[in-house]
XYZ file of C-alpha atoms in Angstrom:
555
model
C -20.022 12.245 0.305
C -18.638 15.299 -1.059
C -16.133 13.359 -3.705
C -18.608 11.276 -4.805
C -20.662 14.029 -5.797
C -17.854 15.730 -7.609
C -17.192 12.175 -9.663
C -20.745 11.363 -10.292
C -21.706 12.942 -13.760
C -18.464 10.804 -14.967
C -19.411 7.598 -13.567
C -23.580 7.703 -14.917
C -21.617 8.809 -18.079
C -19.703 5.671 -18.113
C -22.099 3.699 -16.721
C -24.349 4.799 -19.790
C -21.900 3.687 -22.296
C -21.483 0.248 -20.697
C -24.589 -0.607 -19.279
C -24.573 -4.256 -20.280
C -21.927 -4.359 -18.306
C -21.882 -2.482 -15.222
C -25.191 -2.761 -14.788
C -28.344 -4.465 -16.522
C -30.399 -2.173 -16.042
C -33.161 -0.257 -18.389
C -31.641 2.871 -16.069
C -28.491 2.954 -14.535
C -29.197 6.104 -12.783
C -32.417 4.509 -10.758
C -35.335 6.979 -9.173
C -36.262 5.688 -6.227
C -39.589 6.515 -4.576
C -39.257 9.289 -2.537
C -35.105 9.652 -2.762
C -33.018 11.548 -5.164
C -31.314 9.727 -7.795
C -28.326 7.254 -7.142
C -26.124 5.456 -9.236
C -26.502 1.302 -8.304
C -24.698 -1.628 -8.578
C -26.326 -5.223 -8.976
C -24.366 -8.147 -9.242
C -25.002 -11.960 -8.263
C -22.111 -14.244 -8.136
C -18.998 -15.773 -5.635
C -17.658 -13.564 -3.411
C -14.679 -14.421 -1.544
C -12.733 -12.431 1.507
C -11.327 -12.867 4.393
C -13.125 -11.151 8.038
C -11.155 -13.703 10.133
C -7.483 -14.582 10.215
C -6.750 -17.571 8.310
C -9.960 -18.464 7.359
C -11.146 -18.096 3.635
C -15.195 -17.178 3.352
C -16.914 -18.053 0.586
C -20.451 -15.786 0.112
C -21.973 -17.989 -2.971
C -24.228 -17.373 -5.416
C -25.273 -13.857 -3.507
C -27.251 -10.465 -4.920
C -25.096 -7.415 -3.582
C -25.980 -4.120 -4.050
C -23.736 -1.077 -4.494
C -25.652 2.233 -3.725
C -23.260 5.257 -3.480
C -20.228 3.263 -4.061
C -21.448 1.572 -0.378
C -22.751 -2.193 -0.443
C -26.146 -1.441 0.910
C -27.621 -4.951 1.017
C -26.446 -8.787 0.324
C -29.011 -10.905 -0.321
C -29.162 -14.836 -0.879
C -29.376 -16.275 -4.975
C -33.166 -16.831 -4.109
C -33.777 -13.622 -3.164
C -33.090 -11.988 -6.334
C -36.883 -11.572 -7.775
C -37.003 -9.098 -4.504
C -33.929 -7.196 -5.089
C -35.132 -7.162 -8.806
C -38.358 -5.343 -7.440
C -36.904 -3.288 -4.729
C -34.423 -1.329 -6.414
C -36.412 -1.047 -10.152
C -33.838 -3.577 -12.427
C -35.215 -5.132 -15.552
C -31.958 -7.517 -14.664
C -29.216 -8.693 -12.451
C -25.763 -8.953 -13.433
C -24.842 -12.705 -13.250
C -21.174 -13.616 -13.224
C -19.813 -16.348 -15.098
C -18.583 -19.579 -14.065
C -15.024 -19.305 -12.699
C -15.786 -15.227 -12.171
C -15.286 -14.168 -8.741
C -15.241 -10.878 -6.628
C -12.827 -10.343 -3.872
C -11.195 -7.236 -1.925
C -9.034 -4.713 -3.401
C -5.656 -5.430 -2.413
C -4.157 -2.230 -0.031
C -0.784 -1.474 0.395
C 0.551 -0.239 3.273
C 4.410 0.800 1.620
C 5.279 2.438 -1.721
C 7.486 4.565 -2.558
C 5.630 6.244 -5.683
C 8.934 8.306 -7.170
C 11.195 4.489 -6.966
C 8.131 2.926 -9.364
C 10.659 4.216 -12.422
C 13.333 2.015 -11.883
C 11.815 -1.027 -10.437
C 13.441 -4.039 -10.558
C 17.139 -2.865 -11.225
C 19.751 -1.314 -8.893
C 19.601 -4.675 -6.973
C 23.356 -4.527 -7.290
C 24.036 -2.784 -3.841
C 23.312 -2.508 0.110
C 20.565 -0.171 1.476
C 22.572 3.361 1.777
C 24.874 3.186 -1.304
C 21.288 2.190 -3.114
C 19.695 5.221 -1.671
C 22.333 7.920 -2.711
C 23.192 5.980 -6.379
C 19.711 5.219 -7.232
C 17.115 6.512 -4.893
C 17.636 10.333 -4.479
C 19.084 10.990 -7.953
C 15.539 9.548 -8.878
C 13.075 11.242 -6.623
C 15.270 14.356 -7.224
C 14.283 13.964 -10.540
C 10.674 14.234 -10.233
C 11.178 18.107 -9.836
C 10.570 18.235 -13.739
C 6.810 18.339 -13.110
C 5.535 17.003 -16.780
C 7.761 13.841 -16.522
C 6.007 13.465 -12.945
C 2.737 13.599 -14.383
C 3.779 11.160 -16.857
C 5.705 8.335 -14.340
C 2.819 9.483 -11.913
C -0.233 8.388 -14.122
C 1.887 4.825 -15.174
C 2.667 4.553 -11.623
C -1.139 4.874 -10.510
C -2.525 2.541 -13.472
C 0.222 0.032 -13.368
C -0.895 -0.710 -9.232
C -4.728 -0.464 -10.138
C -3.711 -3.076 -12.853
C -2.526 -4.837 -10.024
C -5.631 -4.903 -7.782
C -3.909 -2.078 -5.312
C -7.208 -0.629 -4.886
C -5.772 1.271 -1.847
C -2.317 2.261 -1.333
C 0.209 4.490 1.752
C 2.644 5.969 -0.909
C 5.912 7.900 0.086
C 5.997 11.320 -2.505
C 9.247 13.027 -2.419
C 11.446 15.709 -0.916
C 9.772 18.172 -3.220
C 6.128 19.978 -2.798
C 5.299 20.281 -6.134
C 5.615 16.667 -7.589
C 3.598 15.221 -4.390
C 0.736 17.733 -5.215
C 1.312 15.768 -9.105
C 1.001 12.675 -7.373
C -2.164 13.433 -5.356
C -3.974 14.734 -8.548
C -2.326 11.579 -9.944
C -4.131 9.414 -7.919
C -7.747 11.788 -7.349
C -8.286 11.738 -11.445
C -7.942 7.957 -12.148
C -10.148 6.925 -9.172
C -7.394 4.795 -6.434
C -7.880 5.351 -2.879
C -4.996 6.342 -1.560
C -2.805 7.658 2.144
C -0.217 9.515 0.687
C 3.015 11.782 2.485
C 5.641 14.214 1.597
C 8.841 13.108 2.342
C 11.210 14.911 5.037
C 14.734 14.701 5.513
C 16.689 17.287 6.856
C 19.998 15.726 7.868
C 22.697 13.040 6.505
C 20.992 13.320 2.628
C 22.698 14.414 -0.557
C 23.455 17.863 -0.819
C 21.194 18.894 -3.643
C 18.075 16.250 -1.489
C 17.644 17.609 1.586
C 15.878 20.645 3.393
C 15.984 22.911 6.030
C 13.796 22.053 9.180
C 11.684 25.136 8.927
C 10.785 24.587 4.912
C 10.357 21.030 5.458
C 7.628 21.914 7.773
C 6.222 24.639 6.157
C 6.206 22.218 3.057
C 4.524 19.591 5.038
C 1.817 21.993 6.158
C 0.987 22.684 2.789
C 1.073 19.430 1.509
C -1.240 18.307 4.121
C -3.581 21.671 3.763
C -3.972 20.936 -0.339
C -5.012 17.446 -0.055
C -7.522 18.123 2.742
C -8.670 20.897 1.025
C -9.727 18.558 -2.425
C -12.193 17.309 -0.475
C -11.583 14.248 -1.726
C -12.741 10.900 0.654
C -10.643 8.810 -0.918
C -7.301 10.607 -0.638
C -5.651 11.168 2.805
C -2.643 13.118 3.681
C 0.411 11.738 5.850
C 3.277 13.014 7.897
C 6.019 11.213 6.047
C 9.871 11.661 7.969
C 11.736 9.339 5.750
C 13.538 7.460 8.538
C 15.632 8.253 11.994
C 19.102 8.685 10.354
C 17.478 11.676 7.817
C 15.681 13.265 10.287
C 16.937 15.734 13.310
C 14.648 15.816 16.331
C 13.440 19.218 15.737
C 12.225 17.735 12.191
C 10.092 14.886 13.789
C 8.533 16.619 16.432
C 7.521 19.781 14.364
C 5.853 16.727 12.129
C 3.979 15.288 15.040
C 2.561 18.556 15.923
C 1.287 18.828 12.288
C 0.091 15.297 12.271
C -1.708 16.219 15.137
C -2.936 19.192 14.410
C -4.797 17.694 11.019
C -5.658 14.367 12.812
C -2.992 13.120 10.056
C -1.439 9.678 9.395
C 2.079 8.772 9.619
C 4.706 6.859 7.919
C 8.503 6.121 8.486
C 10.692 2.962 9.039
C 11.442 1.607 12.134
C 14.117 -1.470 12.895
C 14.386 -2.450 9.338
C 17.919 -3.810 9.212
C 21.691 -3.853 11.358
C 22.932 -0.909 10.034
C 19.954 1.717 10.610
C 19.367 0.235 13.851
C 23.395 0.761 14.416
C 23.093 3.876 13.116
C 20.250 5.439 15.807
C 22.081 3.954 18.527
C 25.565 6.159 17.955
C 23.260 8.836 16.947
C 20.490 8.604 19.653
C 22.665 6.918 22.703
C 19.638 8.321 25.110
C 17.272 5.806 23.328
C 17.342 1.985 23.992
C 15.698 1.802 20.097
C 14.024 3.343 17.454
C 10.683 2.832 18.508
C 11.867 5.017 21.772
C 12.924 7.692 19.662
C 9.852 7.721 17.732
C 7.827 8.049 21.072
C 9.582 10.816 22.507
C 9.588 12.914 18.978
C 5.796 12.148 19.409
C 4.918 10.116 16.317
C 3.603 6.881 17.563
C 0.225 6.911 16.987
C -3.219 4.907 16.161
C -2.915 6.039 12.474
C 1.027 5.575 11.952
C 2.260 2.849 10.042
C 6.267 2.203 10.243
C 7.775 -0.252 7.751
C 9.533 -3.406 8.501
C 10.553 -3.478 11.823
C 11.827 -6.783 11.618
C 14.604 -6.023 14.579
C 11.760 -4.729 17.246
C 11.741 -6.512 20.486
C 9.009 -7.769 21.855
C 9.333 -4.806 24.153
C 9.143 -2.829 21.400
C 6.346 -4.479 19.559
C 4.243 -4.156 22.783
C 4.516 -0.555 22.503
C 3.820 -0.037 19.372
C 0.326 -1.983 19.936
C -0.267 0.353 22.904
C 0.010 3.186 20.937
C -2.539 1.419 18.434
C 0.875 1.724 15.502
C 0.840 -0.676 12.631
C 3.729 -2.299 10.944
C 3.760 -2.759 7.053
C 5.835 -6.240 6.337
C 7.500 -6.283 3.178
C 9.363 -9.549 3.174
C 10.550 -8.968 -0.471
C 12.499 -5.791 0.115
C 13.504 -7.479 3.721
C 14.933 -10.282 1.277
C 16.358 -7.548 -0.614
C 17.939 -4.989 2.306
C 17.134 -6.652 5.704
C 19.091 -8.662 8.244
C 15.998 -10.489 9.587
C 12.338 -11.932 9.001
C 9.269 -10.396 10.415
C 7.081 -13.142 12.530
C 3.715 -12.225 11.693
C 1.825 -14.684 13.695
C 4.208 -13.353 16.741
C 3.333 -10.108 16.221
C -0.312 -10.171 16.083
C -0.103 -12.668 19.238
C 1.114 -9.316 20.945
C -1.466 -7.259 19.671
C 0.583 -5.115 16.807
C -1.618 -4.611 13.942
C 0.204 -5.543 10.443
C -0.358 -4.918 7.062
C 1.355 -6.126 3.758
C 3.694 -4.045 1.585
C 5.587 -3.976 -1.863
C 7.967 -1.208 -0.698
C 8.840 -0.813 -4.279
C 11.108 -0.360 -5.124
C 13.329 -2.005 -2.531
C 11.030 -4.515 -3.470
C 11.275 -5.622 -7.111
C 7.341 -6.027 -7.494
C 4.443 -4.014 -7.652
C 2.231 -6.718 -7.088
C 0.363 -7.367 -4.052
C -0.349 -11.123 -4.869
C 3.952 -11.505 -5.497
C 3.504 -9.811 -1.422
C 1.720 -12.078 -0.766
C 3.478 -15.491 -1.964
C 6.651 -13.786 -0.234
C 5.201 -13.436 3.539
C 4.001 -17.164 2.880
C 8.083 -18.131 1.859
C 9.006 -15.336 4.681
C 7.118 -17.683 6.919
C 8.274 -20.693 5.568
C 12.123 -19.553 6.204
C 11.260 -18.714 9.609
C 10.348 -22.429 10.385
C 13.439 -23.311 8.197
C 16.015 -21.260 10.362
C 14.023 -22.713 13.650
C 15.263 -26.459 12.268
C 18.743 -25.195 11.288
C 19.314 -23.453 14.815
C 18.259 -26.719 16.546
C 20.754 -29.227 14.350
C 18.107 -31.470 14.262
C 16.025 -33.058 11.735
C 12.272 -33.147 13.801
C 9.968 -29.793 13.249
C 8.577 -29.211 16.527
C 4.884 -27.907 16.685
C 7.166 -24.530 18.120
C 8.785 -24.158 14.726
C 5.746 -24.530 13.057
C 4.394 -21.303 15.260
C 4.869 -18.590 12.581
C 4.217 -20.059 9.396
C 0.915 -18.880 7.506
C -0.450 -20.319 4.295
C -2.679 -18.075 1.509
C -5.311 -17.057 3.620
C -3.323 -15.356 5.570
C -1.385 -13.510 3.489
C -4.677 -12.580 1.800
C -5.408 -10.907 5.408
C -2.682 -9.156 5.435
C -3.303 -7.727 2.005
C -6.963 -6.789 2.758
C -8.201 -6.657 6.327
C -4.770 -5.906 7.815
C -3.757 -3.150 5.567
C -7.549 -1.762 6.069
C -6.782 -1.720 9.815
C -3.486 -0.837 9.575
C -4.467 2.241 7.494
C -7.753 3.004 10.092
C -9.993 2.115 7.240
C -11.464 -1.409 8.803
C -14.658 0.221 9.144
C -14.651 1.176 5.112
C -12.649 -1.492 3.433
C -11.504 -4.891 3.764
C -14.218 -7.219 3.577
C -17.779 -7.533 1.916
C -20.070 -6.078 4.435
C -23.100 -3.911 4.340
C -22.023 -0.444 5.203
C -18.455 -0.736 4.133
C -17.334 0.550 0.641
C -17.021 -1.863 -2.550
C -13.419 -1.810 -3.456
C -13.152 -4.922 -5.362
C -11.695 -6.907 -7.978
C -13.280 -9.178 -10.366
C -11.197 -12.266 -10.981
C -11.554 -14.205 -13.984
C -9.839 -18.049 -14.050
C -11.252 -18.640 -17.776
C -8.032 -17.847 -18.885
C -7.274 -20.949 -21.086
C -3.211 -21.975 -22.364
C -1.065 -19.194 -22.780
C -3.431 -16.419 -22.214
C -3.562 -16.961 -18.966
C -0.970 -17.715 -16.323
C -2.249 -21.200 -15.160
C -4.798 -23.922 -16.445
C -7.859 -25.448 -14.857
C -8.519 -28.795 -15.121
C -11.769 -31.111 -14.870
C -13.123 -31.375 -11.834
C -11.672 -28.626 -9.826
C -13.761 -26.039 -8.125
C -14.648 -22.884 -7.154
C -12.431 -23.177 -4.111
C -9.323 -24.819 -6.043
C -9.545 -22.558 -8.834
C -9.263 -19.427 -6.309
C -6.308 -20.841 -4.339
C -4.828 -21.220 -7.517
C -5.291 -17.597 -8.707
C -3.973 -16.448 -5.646
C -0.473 -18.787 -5.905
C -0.022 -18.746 -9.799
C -2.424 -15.480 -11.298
C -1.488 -12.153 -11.982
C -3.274 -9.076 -13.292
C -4.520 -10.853 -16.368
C -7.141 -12.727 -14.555
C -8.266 -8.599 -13.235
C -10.815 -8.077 -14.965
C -12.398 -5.074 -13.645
C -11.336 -3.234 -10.707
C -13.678 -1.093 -8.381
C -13.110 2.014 -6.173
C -16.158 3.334 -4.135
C -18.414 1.275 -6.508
C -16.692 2.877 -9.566
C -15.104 0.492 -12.047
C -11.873 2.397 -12.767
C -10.147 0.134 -14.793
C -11.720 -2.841 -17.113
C -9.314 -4.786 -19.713
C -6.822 -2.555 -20.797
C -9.062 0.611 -20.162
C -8.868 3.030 -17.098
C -12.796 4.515 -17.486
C -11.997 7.416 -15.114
C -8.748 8.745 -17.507
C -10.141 10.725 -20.332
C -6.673 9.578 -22.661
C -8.155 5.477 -21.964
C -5.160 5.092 -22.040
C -3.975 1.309 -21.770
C -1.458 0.304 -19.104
C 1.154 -1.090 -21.960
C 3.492 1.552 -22.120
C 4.122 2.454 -26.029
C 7.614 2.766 -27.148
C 7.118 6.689 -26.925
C 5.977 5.890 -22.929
C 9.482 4.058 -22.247
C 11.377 6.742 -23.823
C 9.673 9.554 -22.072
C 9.310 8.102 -18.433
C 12.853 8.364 -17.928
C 13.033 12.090 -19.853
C 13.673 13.907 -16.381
C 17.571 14.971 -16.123
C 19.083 12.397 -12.974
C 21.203 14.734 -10.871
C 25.031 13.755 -10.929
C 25.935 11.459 -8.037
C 27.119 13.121 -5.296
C 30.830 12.521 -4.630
C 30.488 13.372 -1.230
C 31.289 10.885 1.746
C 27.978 9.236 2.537
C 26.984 7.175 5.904
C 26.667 3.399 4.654
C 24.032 2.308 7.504
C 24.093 -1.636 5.778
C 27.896 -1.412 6.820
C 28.326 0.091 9.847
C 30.065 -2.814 11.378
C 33.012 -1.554 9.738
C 35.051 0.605 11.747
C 37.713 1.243 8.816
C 34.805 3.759 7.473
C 35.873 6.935 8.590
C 33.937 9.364 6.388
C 31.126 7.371 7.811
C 31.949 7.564 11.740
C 32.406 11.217 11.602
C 29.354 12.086 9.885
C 28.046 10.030 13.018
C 29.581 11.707 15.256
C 28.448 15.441 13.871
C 24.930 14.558 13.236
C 25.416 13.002 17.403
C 26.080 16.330 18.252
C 23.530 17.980 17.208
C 21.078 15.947 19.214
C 19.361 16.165 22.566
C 21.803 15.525 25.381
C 22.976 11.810 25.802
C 21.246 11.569 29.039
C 20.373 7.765 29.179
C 16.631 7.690 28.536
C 14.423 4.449 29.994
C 12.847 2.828 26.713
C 9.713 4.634 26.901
């Protein structure tokens, strides 16, 4: 692995000045007979993950072994004389009671530049959000040493979170997503990451002309491959329909093709956008028939939300081997409709789970998670309301998932969402250790819940997973590399803890916000109002400049 040789003199460093704890070991960096020297991994403990949907394995009391940052063997408690022998340890790591390792969490939707002002600006729908908050704040990012400052919190605060692996939206601008992927490369997250494009219906001083957005792309795409990093992949990012003009998205595809490239954008995430592509795109029947003729449907694109596909719709996308990141906190926030997981999958449509901060308010993957469970639960809520009755029918009861599931969707579907099920997801020989250590010790107000007598190993997780947060993260793993432990990110030569200082609050939000644009702006979460005239002819001129309104089939 070409990254892993770049990172290695770090890691044996680190590995040197922790060895009672990442591994106990008279020699961290082992000689094996007749190989060259490798950096391993011991540890025996719990291991829990999810390789089948809604079903929680347990792998207890096991010996697995990291070689390379890849788990190279798993081994049963009584087998760990033989492992002992095998690989040269004077020791095993044993976890404690209550100590568990699971799956990084992955992400399939952030928006890195929105991480600054997550959690406000809840005050207003989707478009007036975008042009009062949103672009005034990625615009901002052009100031290049307050995007290597909101960058690096950004990165740490989601590996604080478990986000071992996340699909992040940059910005309009080149130069702060090149930030952002050196960002990411120097404190050791795996990572899909794109440069947004938008060349249509923006504010004036955020947007681009077709032929720089695509020569930006290009070289966006073109410096990330060439850091030979494994860990960091480039994506074809076209914000959404309504930003983008057809010569835009297909010039993308042909670059996303070109590299072998992911892609991201939203697709049927609420009444007005959909609105919006229909009096813009009459030729289409929906946006997943626009995104098919610009070419961008693919086996490594992941489009956000889409809780207003038809099953039509979802059908294709699973053709086309396209994922769909759920979000149900920012489709609390933005959308006009739930997402029905379980309905999806039945229809083959791989899904991952998202934060979409910060149209949603959390960078937490576990807070994801506890929403698609409530998501699910409002489904089967709105099935009993429709029906004016008070029985819940075994049909109602067809799209609700519990904690397991979720925890699916936040491992093994974002890993095949992403096209990383064959390096992430689960604990299985071959596959990469991205993992978290989870620690329910935690006792009164230290932690975020208590344990009680007689609870175990099974209660105690459940319980993590429904009440814990990134206190009970105890060490977090990339590639076999613990990047963060405590407080301390070990790949970050500052250490610097994830608690901003009062000097860190004051300078993440040092970048000059552009003045609001006073221009007339399209309002897509209104477009039901005809009384918007600004609105219907910026419709009407961005219309114009399409294709021909020759009424297209769906696909």
């Amino acid at each position: 692995m070409a990254e892993a040789k770049q990172i290695m003199p770090d890691v044996l460093s680190i590995a040197r000045s922790v060895q009672p704890i990442m591994l106990k070991s008279n020699n961290p960096q082992l000689q094996l007979p007749g190989e060259e020297r490798k950096f391993v991994l011991v540890i025996m403990g719990t291991y829990y993950h999810t390789p089948t949907y809604g079903r929680l394995d347990v792998l207890r009391d096991v010996v697995l072994v990291v070689q390379e940052g890849k788990i190279v063997r798993i081994a049963n408690g009584h087998e760990e004389t033989e492992v002992q022998e095998e690989f040269g340890l004077a020791e095993v790591r044993q976890l404690k009671a209550g100590q568990y390792f699971m799956p990084g969490f992955i992400d399939t939707h952030v928006h890195a530049p929105q991480y600054q002002f997550t959690g406000t600006g809840t005050d207003v729908p989707l478009m007036e959000w975008l042009r009062k908050y949103t672009f005034p704040a990625e615009c901002s990012f052009q100031d290049l040493e307050a995007a290597r400052h909101r960058y690096s919190l950004l990165v740490k605060r989601f590996l604080a979170n478990g986000t071992t692996t996340a699909m992040y939206y940059g910005s309009l601008h080149l130069q702060p997503n090149l930030v952002l992927v050196d960002s990411i490369e120097r404190l050791g997250q795996r990572a899909v990451v794109g440069k947004v494009n938008m060349d249509r219906l923006s504010a004036d001083d955020y947007i681009e002309d077709t032929a720089d957005g695509l020569r930006d792309a290009e070289e966006f795409v073109t410096y990330t491959l060439g850091k030979k990093c494994s860990r960091i992949q480039p994506c074809i990012t076209p914000r959404f329909i309504p930003t983008c003009t057809p010569e835009l998205m297909k010039g993308l595809a042909e670059i996303a093709q070109k590299y072998g490239c992911h892609i991201q954008s939203h697709i049927s995430e609420c009444c007005g956008e959909v609105n919006c592509v229909r009096e813009m795109h009459p030729e289409y029947a929906s946006d997943a028939a626009v995104f098919e003729e610009m070419g961008l449907l693919t086996n490594r694109t992941v489009m956000a939300h889409g809780t207003l596909l038809s099953d039509d719709d979802i059908r294709h996308l699973a053709r086309r081997g396209t994922a769909v990141s759920h979000c149900p906190l920012s489709n609390f926030m933005f959308g006009d409709a739930f997402f029905m997981v379980n309905h999806a999958l039945s229809l083959g449509l791989k899904v991952g789970l998202g934060t979409d901060v910060a149209g949603g308010i959390s960078p937490s993957m576990l807070s994801a998670q506890r929403m698609a469970v409530v998501n699910s639960r409002c489904i089967r809520a709105h099935k009993l309301a429709v029906s004016g009755g008070t029985t819940v029918t075994p049909e109602m009861e067809k799209d609700v998932i519990t904690f397991k599931e979720a925890l699916w969707l936040a491992t093994v579907g974002g890993a095949q969402a992403l096209d990383l099920a064959d390096v992430v997801g689960t604990f299985e020989v071959g596959k990469d250790f991205d993992a978290l250590l989870v620690d329910t010790n935690l006792s009164g107000t230290s932690g975020p819940f208590d344990v009680f007598e007689g609870e175990d190993d099974d209660q105690r997780f459940e319980k993590f997973i429904n009440l814990g947060d990134d206190r009970n993260l105890i060490e977090v793993y990339v590639q076999g590399v613990c990047v963060k432990r405590g407080d301390e990110f070990l790949l970050d030569g500052s250490n610097v803890s994830v608690k901003a200082t009062e000097d860190d609050s004051d300078r993440i939000m040092s970048a000059p916000t552009p003045v609001e644009p006073e221009a007339a702006y399209l309002d897509l979460a209104h477009r039901a109002d005809s009384s918007d005239e600004a609105a219907s002819v910026d419709v009407g001129a961005a219309a114009e400049q399409s294709e021909p309104p020759t009424k297209r089939s769906r696909f």
